[in-house]
PDB file of C-alpha atoms in Angstrom:
ATOM      1  CA  LYS A   1      -0.294   0.068  -0.006  1.00 65.00           C
ATOM      2  CA  ALA A   2       1.447   3.549  -0.982  1.00 80.00           C
ATOM      3  CA  GLY A   3       2.155   5.782   1.741  1.00 93.00           C
ATOM      4  CA  VAL A   4       1.100   9.250   2.139  1.00 96.00           C
ATOM      5  CA  THR A   5       2.900  11.311  -0.741  1.00 97.00           C
ATOM      6  CA  GLN A   6       3.514  15.249  -0.964  1.00 97.00           C
ATOM      7  CA  THR A   7       4.480  17.505  -3.672  1.00 97.00           C
ATOM      8  CA  PRO A   8       6.597  19.280  -4.368  1.00 97.00           C
ATOM      9  CA  ARG A   9       9.403  18.353  -1.654  1.00 96.00           C
ATOM     10  CA  TYR A  10      11.069  21.364  -1.707  1.00 97.00           C
ATOM     11  CA  LEU A  11      10.122  25.051  -2.583  1.00 97.00           C
ATOM     12  CA  ILE A  12      12.132  28.285  -2.706  1.00 98.00           C
ATOM     13  CA  LYS A  13       9.530  31.399  -2.954  1.00 97.00           C
ATOM     14  CA  THR A  14       9.942  35.145  -2.559  1.00 97.00           C
ATOM     15  CA  ARG A  15       7.823  37.332   0.220  1.00 97.00           C
ATOM     16  CA  GLY A  16       4.592  38.253  -1.455  1.00 97.00           C
ATOM     17  CA  GLN A  17       4.522  35.295  -3.841  1.00 98.00           C
ATOM     18  CA  GLN A  18       1.742  32.449  -2.970  1.00 98.00           C
ATOM     19  CA  VAL A  19       2.372  29.036  -3.027  1.00 98.00           C
ATOM     20  CA  THR A  20       0.378  25.495  -3.482  1.00 98.00           C
ATOM     21  CA  LEU A  21       1.341  22.299  -1.853  1.00 98.00           C
ATOM     22  CA  SER A  22      -0.301  19.004  -2.507  1.00 98.00           C
ATOM     23  CA  CYS A  23      -0.632  15.789  -0.504  1.00 98.00           C
ATOM     24  CA  SER A  24      -2.199  12.490  -1.671  1.00 97.00           C
ATOM     25  CA  PRO A  25      -3.521  10.333   1.270  1.00 96.00           C
ATOM     26  CA  ILE A  26      -3.296   6.481   1.717  1.00 95.00           C
ATOM     27  CA  SER A  27      -5.826   4.988  -0.334  1.00 94.00           C
ATOM     28  CA  GLY A  28      -9.039   4.727   1.193  1.00 92.00           C
ATOM     29  CA  HIS A  29      -8.273   7.267   3.611  1.00 93.00           C
ATOM     30  CA  ARG A  30     -10.840  10.167   3.996  1.00 93.00           C
ATOM     31  CA  SER A  31      -9.263  12.487   6.471  1.00 93.00           C
ATOM     32  CA  VAL A  32      -6.297  14.712   5.622  1.00 95.00           C
ATOM     33  CA  SER A  33      -4.552  17.002   8.056  1.00 95.00           C
ATOM     34  CA  TRP A  34      -1.923  19.555   7.476  1.00 97.00           C
ATOM     35  CA  TYR A  35       0.826  20.873   9.973  1.00 97.00           C
ATOM     36  CA  GLN A  36       3.327  23.228   9.919  1.00 98.00           C
ATOM     37  CA  GLN A  37       6.737  22.496  11.656  1.00 97.00           C
ATOM     38  CA  THR A  38       9.268  25.439  12.711  1.00 96.00           C
ATOM     39  CA  PRO A  39      12.127  25.187  15.183  1.00 93.00           C
ATOM     40  CA  GLY A  40      10.532  28.007  17.115  1.00 91.00           C
ATOM     41  CA  GLN A  41       6.821  26.873  17.453  1.00 93.00           C
ATOM     42  CA  GLY A  42       7.285  23.149  17.130  1.00 94.00           C
ATOM     43  CA  LEU A  43       4.298  21.079  15.154  1.00 96.00           C
ATOM     44  CA  GLN A  44       1.220  23.441  14.729  1.00 96.00           C
ATOM     45  CA  PHE A  45      -1.912  22.278  13.303  1.00 95.00           C
ATOM     46  CA  LEU A  46      -3.124  24.251  10.298  1.00 97.00           C
ATOM     47  CA  PHE A  47      -6.537  22.326   9.131  1.00 94.00           C
ATOM     48  CA  GLU A  48      -8.131  18.838   8.605  1.00 94.00           C
ATOM     49  CA  TYR A  49     -10.677  17.887   6.031  1.00 94.00           C
ATOM     50  CA  PHE A  50     -12.969  14.910   5.777  1.00 93.00           C
ATOM     51  CA  SER A  51     -14.913  13.872   2.672  1.00 92.00           C
ATOM     52  CA  GLU A  52     -14.254  17.324   1.313  1.00 94.00           C
ATOM     53  CA  THR A  53     -15.198  19.423   4.070  1.00 94.00           C
ATOM     54  CA  GLN A  54     -13.154  21.433   6.660  1.00 94.00           C
ATOM     55  CA  ARG A  55     -13.658  20.070   9.963  1.00 91.00           C
ATOM     56  CA  ASN A  56     -11.238  21.675  12.063  1.00 90.00           C
ATOM     57  CA  LYS A  57      -9.104  24.582  11.643  1.00 93.00           C
ATOM     58  CA  GLY A  58      -6.127  25.785  13.573  1.00 94.00           C
ATOM     59  CA  ASN A  59      -4.910  29.397  14.724  1.00 94.00           C
ATOM     60  CA  PHE A  60      -3.581  30.795  11.247  1.00 96.00           C
ATOM     61  CA  PRO A  61      -4.429  33.686   9.418  1.00 96.00           C
ATOM     62  CA  GLY A  62      -6.606  33.755   6.302  1.00 96.00           C
ATOM     63  CA  ARG A  63      -3.746  33.354   4.111  1.00 97.00           C
ATOM     64  CA  PHE A  64      -3.367  29.926   4.800  1.00 98.00           C
ATOM     65  CA  SER A  65      -6.357  28.061   2.866  1.00 97.00           C
ATOM     66  CA  GLY A  66      -6.897  24.396   1.937  1.00 97.00           C
ATOM     67  CA  ARG A  67      -9.258  22.322   0.285  1.00 97.00           C
ATOM     68  CA  GLN A  68      -9.895  18.590  -0.269  1.00 97.00           C
ATOM     69  CA  PHE A  69     -11.239  17.000  -3.701  1.00 97.00           C
ATOM     70  CA  SER A  70     -13.543  14.002  -4.321  1.00 95.00           C
ATOM     71  CA  ASN A  71     -10.430  11.517  -4.570  1.00 94.00           C
ATOM     72  CA  SER A  72      -9.440  12.610  -0.984  1.00 95.00           C
ATOM     73  CA  ARG A  73      -6.236  14.442  -2.349  1.00 97.00           C
ATOM     74  CA  SER A  74      -5.827  17.868  -0.489  1.00 98.00           C
ATOM     75  CA  GLU A  75      -3.899  21.000  -1.547  1.00 98.00           C
ATOM     76  CA  MET A  76      -2.850  23.814   0.818  1.00 98.00           C
ATOM     77  CA  ASN A  77      -2.280  27.427  -0.330  1.00 98.00           C
ATOM     78  CA  VAL A  78      -0.578  29.994   1.243  1.00 98.00           C
ATOM     79  CA  SER A  79      -0.828  33.654  -0.170  1.00 95.00           C
ATOM     80  CA  THR A  80       1.330  36.762   0.204  1.00 96.00           C
ATOM     81  CA  LEU A  81       4.311  34.834   1.707  1.00 97.00           C
ATOM     82  CA  GLU A  82       6.169  36.148   4.549  1.00 97.00           C
ATOM     83  CA  LEU A  83       9.574  35.160   5.904  1.00 97.00           C
ATOM     84  CA  GLY A  84       8.084  33.411   8.908  1.00 96.00           C
ATOM     85  CA  ASP A  85       6.341  31.254   6.711  1.00 97.00           C
ATOM     86  CA  SER A  86       9.592  29.282   6.034  1.00 98.00           C
ATOM     87  CA  ALA A  87       8.810  25.695   7.406  1.00 98.00           C
ATOM     88  CA  LEU A  88       8.189  22.192   6.969  1.00 97.00           C
ATOM     89  CA  TYR A  89       4.711  21.433   6.041  1.00 98.00           C
ATOM     90  CA  LEU A  90       3.585  18.022   6.835  1.00 97.00           C
ATOM     91  CA  CYS A  91       0.347  16.147   5.762  1.00 96.00           C
ATOM     92  CA  ALA A  92      -1.352  13.387   7.571  1.00 95.00           C
ATOM     93  CA  SER A  93      -3.823  11.038   6.308  1.00 95.00           C
ATOM     94  CA  SER A  94      -6.306   8.607   8.323  1.00 92.00           C
ATOM     95  CA  PHE A  95      -9.319   6.635   7.799  1.00 89.00           C
ATOM     96  CA  THR A  96     -11.637   8.728  10.068  1.00 80.00           C
ATOM     97  CA  GLY A  97      -9.605  11.163  11.907  1.00 71.00           C
ATOM     98  CA  SER A  98      -9.325   9.314  15.320  1.00 72.00           C
ATOM     99  CA  GLY A  99      -7.586   6.448  13.775  1.00 77.00           C
ATOM    100  CA  GLU A 100      -3.934   6.198  13.215  1.00 86.00           C
ATOM    101  CA  GLN A 101      -2.490   9.229  11.519  1.00 90.00           C
ATOM    102  CA  PHE A 102       0.151   8.536   8.768  1.00 94.00           C
ATOM    103  CA  PHE A 103       2.331  11.481   7.682  1.00 95.00           C
ATOM    104  CA  GLY A 104       4.078  12.223   4.308  1.00 96.00           C
ATOM    105  CA  PRO A 105       7.611  13.191   4.021  1.00 95.00           C
ATOM    106  CA  GLY A 106       6.914  16.748   4.096  1.00 96.00           C
ATOM    107  CA  THR A 107       7.273  19.801   1.932  1.00 97.00           C
ATOM    108  CA  ARG A 108      10.228  22.289   3.002  1.00 97.00           C
ATOM    109  CA  LEU A 109       9.216  25.627   2.086  1.00 98.00           C
ATOM    110  CA  THR A 110      11.825  28.431   2.270  1.00 98.00           C
ATOM    111  CA  VAL A 111      10.500  32.151   1.859  1.00 98.00           C
ATOM    112  CA  LEU A 112      13.464  34.588   0.637  1.00 97.00           C
TER     113      LEU A 112
ATOM    114  CA  ALA B   1      -7.284  23.036  27.590  1.00 73.00           C
ATOM    115  CA  GLN B   2      -5.790  20.407  25.494  1.00 81.00           C
ATOM    116  CA  LYS B   3      -1.787  20.132  26.239  1.00 93.00           C
ATOM    117  CA  VAL B   4       1.083  17.762  25.651  1.00 97.00           C
ATOM    118  CA  THR B   5       4.119  18.106  27.817  1.00 97.00           C
ATOM    119  CA  GLN B   6       7.424  16.479  26.921  1.00 98.00           C
ATOM    120  CA  ALA B   7       9.695  17.830  29.788  1.00 96.00           C
ATOM    121  CA  GLN B   8      12.823  16.095  28.181  1.00 97.00           C
ATOM    122  CA  THR B   9      14.244  18.156  25.474  1.00 97.00           C
ATOM    123  CA  GLU B  10      17.442  15.998  24.946  1.00 98.00           C
ATOM    124  CA  ILE B  11      18.456  12.796  26.029  1.00 98.00           C
ATOM    125  CA  SER B  12      22.031  11.098  25.332  1.00 98.00           C
ATOM    126  CA  VAL B  13      22.737   7.572  26.014  1.00 97.00           C
ATOM    127  CA  VAL B  14      25.163   5.122  25.176  1.00 98.00           C
ATOM    128  CA  GLU B  15      24.154   2.229  23.060  1.00 98.00           C
ATOM    129  CA  LYS B  16      22.497  -0.783  25.073  1.00 97.00           C
ATOM    130  CA  GLU B  17      21.277   1.575  27.871  1.00 98.00           C
ATOM    131  CA  ASP B  18      17.598   1.607  28.195  1.00 98.00           C
ATOM    132  CA  VAL B  19      16.121   5.057  27.833  1.00 98.00           C
ATOM    133  CA  THR B  20      12.281   6.303  28.828  1.00 98.00           C
ATOM    134  CA  LEU B  21      10.787   9.297  27.204  1.00 98.00           C
ATOM    135  CA  ASP B  22       8.330  11.048  29.500  1.00 98.00           C
ATOM    136  CA  CYS B  23       4.715  12.373  28.240  1.00 98.00           C
ATOM    137  CA  VAL B  24       2.282  14.292  30.489  1.00 98.00           C
ATOM    138  CA  TYR B  25      -0.998  15.168  28.826  1.00 97.00           C
ATOM    139  CA  GLU B  26      -3.980  17.425  29.601  1.00 96.00           C
ATOM    140  CA  THR B  27      -7.557  16.920  28.276  1.00 94.00           C
ATOM    141  CA  ARG B  28     -11.092  17.228  29.439  1.00 91.00           C
ATOM    142  CA  ASP B  29     -12.533  14.721  27.074  1.00 90.00           C
ATOM    143  CA  THR B  30     -12.922  11.095  28.425  1.00 91.00           C
ATOM    144  CA  THR B  31     -12.331   9.749  25.142  1.00 91.00           C
ATOM    145  CA  TYR B  32      -8.943  10.576  23.410  1.00 92.00           C
ATOM    146  CA  TYR B  33      -6.048   8.780  21.754  1.00 92.00           C
ATOM    147  CA  LEU B  34      -2.552   9.143  22.661  1.00 94.00           C
ATOM    148  CA  PHE B  35       0.136   8.846  19.803  1.00 95.00           C
ATOM    149  CA  TRP B  36       4.006   8.507  19.630  1.00 97.00           C
ATOM    150  CA  TYR B  37       5.867   9.301  16.641  1.00 97.00           C
ATOM    151  CA  LYS B  38       9.636   9.265  15.655  1.00 97.00           C
ATOM    152  CA  GLN B  39      11.163  12.066  13.447  1.00 97.00           C
ATOM    153  CA  PRO B  40      14.498  11.070  12.130  1.00 94.00           C
ATOM    154  CA  PRO B  41      16.799  13.482  10.246  1.00 90.00           C
ATOM    155  CA  SER B  42      14.716  13.102   7.098  1.00 87.00           C
ATOM    156  CA  GLY B  43      11.957  14.757   8.600  1.00 89.00           C
ATOM    157  CA  GLU B  44       9.244  12.391   8.031  1.00 90.00           C
ATOM    158  CA  LEU B  45       7.041  11.654  11.096  1.00 94.00           C
ATOM    159  CA  VAL B  46       6.984   7.705  11.665  1.00 95.00           C
ATOM    160  CA  PHE B  47       3.807   6.606  13.370  1.00 94.00           C
ATOM    161  CA  LEU B  48       5.047   4.469  16.369  1.00 95.00           C
ATOM    162  CA  ILE B  49       1.663   3.512  18.373  1.00 93.00           C
ATOM    163  CA  ARG B  50      -1.823   4.805  18.978  1.00 91.00           C
ATOM    164  CA  ARG B  51      -3.820   4.071  22.485  1.00 92.00           C
ATOM    165  CA  ASN B  52      -7.271   4.945  23.199  1.00 91.00           C
ATOM    166  CA  SER B  53      -8.126   6.409  26.707  1.00 93.00           C
ATOM    167  CA  PHE B  54     -10.131   3.292  27.487  1.00 92.00           C
ATOM    168  CA  ASP B  55      -7.221   1.053  27.123  1.00 88.00           C
ATOM    169  CA  GLU B  56      -4.399   1.224  29.717  1.00 86.00           C
ATOM    170  CA  GLN B  57      -3.090  -1.942  29.206  1.00 85.00           C
ATOM    171  CA  ASN B  58       0.467  -1.274  28.615  1.00 86.00           C
ATOM    172  CA  GLU B  59       2.138  -2.470  25.264  1.00 88.00           C
ATOM    173  CA  ILE B  60       5.318  -3.840  24.246  1.00 89.00           C
ATOM    174  CA  SER B  61       6.548  -4.205  20.531  1.00 90.00           C
ATOM    175  CA  GLY B  62      10.148  -5.358  20.288  1.00 94.00           C
ATOM    176  CA  ARG B  63      12.272  -3.023  22.021  1.00 95.00           C
ATOM    177  CA  TYR B  64       9.729  -0.709  22.566  1.00 96.00           C
ATOM    178  CA  SER B  65       7.393  -0.300  25.349  1.00 95.00           C
ATOM    179  CA  TRP B  66       4.799   2.274  26.563  1.00 95.00           C
ATOM    180  CA  ASN B  67       3.177   2.950  29.997  1.00 95.00           C
ATOM    181  CA  PHE B  68      -0.069   4.712  29.995  1.00 95.00           C
ATOM    182  CA  GLN B  69      -1.408   5.700  33.173  1.00 95.00           C
ATOM    183  CA  LYS B  70      -4.640   7.828  33.337  1.00 94.00           C
ATOM    184  CA  SER B  71      -4.143   8.434  37.093  1.00 94.00           C
ATOM    185  CA  THR B  72      -1.125  10.492  36.306  1.00 96.00           C
ATOM    186  CA  SER B  73      -2.081  11.496  32.683  1.00 96.00           C
ATOM    187  CA  SER B  74       1.137  10.088  31.326  1.00 97.00           C
ATOM    188  CA  PHE B  75       2.001   7.848  28.303  1.00 97.00           C
ATOM    189  CA  ASN B  76       5.616   7.081  28.633  1.00 97.00           C
ATOM    190  CA  PHE B  77       7.807   5.440  26.006  1.00 97.00           C
ATOM    191  CA  THR B  78      10.767   3.166  26.708  1.00 97.00           C
ATOM    192  CA  ILE B  79      13.386   1.823  24.505  1.00 97.00           C
ATOM    193  CA  THR B  80      15.293  -1.360  25.750  1.00 97.00           C
ATOM    194  CA  ALA B  81      18.652  -1.732  24.693  1.00 97.00           C
ATOM    195  CA  SER B  82      18.970   1.493  22.549  1.00 97.00           C
ATOM    196  CA  GLN B  83      20.505   1.768  19.276  1.00 97.00           C
ATOM    197  CA  VAL B  84      22.252   4.064  17.207  1.00 96.00           C
ATOM    198  CA  VAL B  85      19.301   3.843  14.682  1.00 96.00           C
ATOM    199  CA  ASP B  86      17.149   5.292  17.479  1.00 97.00           C
ATOM    200  CA  SER B  87      18.572   8.712  17.601  1.00 97.00           C
ATOM    201  CA  ALA B  88      15.551  10.996  16.271  1.00 97.00           C
ATOM    202  CA  VAL B  89      13.170  13.445  17.853  1.00 98.00           C
ATOM    203  CA  TYR B  90      10.361  11.554  19.534  1.00 98.00           C
ATOM    204  CA  PHE B  91       6.983  13.125  19.741  1.00 98.00           C
ATOM    205  CA  CYS B  92       4.056  12.501  22.044  1.00 98.00           C
ATOM    206  CA  ALA B  93       0.617  13.699  20.684  1.00 96.00           C
ATOM    207  CA  LEU B  94      -3.032  14.048  21.693  1.00 94.00           C
ATOM    208  CA  SER B  95      -6.209  13.542  19.873  1.00 91.00           C
ATOM    209  CA  GLU B  96      -9.842  14.232  20.881  1.00 89.00           C
ATOM    210  CA  ALA B  97     -12.932  12.679  20.095  1.00 84.00           C
ATOM    211  CA  GLY B  98     -15.099  15.545  20.379  1.00 78.00           C
ATOM    212  CA  SER B  99     -15.303  18.852  18.374  1.00 72.00           C
ATOM    213  CA  THR B 100     -11.527  18.671  17.457  1.00 76.00           C
ATOM    214  CA  LEU B 101     -11.376  15.059  16.069  1.00 76.00           C
ATOM    215  CA  GLY B 102      -8.693  14.700  13.515  1.00 80.00           C
ATOM    216  CA  ARG B 103      -6.500  17.334  15.328  1.00 89.00           C
ATOM    217  CA  LEU B 104      -3.210  16.178  16.965  1.00 92.00           C
ATOM    218  CA  TYR B 105      -2.034  18.255  19.741  1.00 94.00           C
ATOM    219  CA  PHE B 106       1.646  17.567  19.768  1.00 96.00           C
ATOM    220  CA  GLY B 107       4.583  18.028  22.754  1.00 97.00           C
ATOM    221  CA  ARG B 108       7.556  19.780  21.737  1.00 97.00           C
ATOM    222  CA  GLY B 109       9.602  16.778  21.117  1.00 97.00           C
ATOM    223  CA  THR B 110      12.692  15.175  22.888  1.00 98.00           C
ATOM    224  CA  GLN B 111      15.855  14.617  20.890  1.00 98.00           C
ATOM    225  CA  LEU B 112      17.361  10.991  21.622  1.00 98.00           C
ATOM    226  CA  THR B 113      20.897  10.803  20.780  1.00 98.00           C
ATOM    227  CA  VAL B 114      22.324   7.300  20.883  1.00 97.00           C
ATOM    228  CA  TRP B 115      26.208   7.079  20.955  1.00 97.00           C
ATOM    229  CA  PRO B 116      28.033   4.009  19.749  1.00 96.00           C
TER     230      PRO B 116
END
């Protein structure tokens, strides 16, 4: 069974640009969550989608948005990038959200 | 409020030593789930274990064991006979069955270094 995949693995952007990250969950999983990991703040929850609906959202500004498609694939978008958005972005998939959550390899975003 | 505390920021041991990573959690839900993840230098979070709040039975998987005690709100992780490949950051996490279902609350992690 294929694991969670994330693309791209690395991104370099400049301030003010926008970026879209993609996550493909494990086949059959309907819940996808996104996390931001930085040395200063640790692992912080961005949002969670289940069956194309955002079920939970963390404390991030509106520049961070996401969506989930009918095949459970998910994208997150960050608009008007700031230096502080440089981080490792991880997505996790699970069957329902309460079960085991499996993480992808992450997308490392660098904002210059 | 939900909170996960991993008081040990860094631990160093020599190979073959046993090591215990501590995790203390706070939640108001009666139904919740506890997790441990391993993050090697590559960055990917590797799932190790999930326990639900109604199952306090300790678990052993090879050199890994977990001690869940609701009375002290702790979910500690022990590695027996540590190996260099165990070097990584270990995260404890909490998920609730209520309105925040699907969201993991992570501790700050414990950096484990195992020296040969």
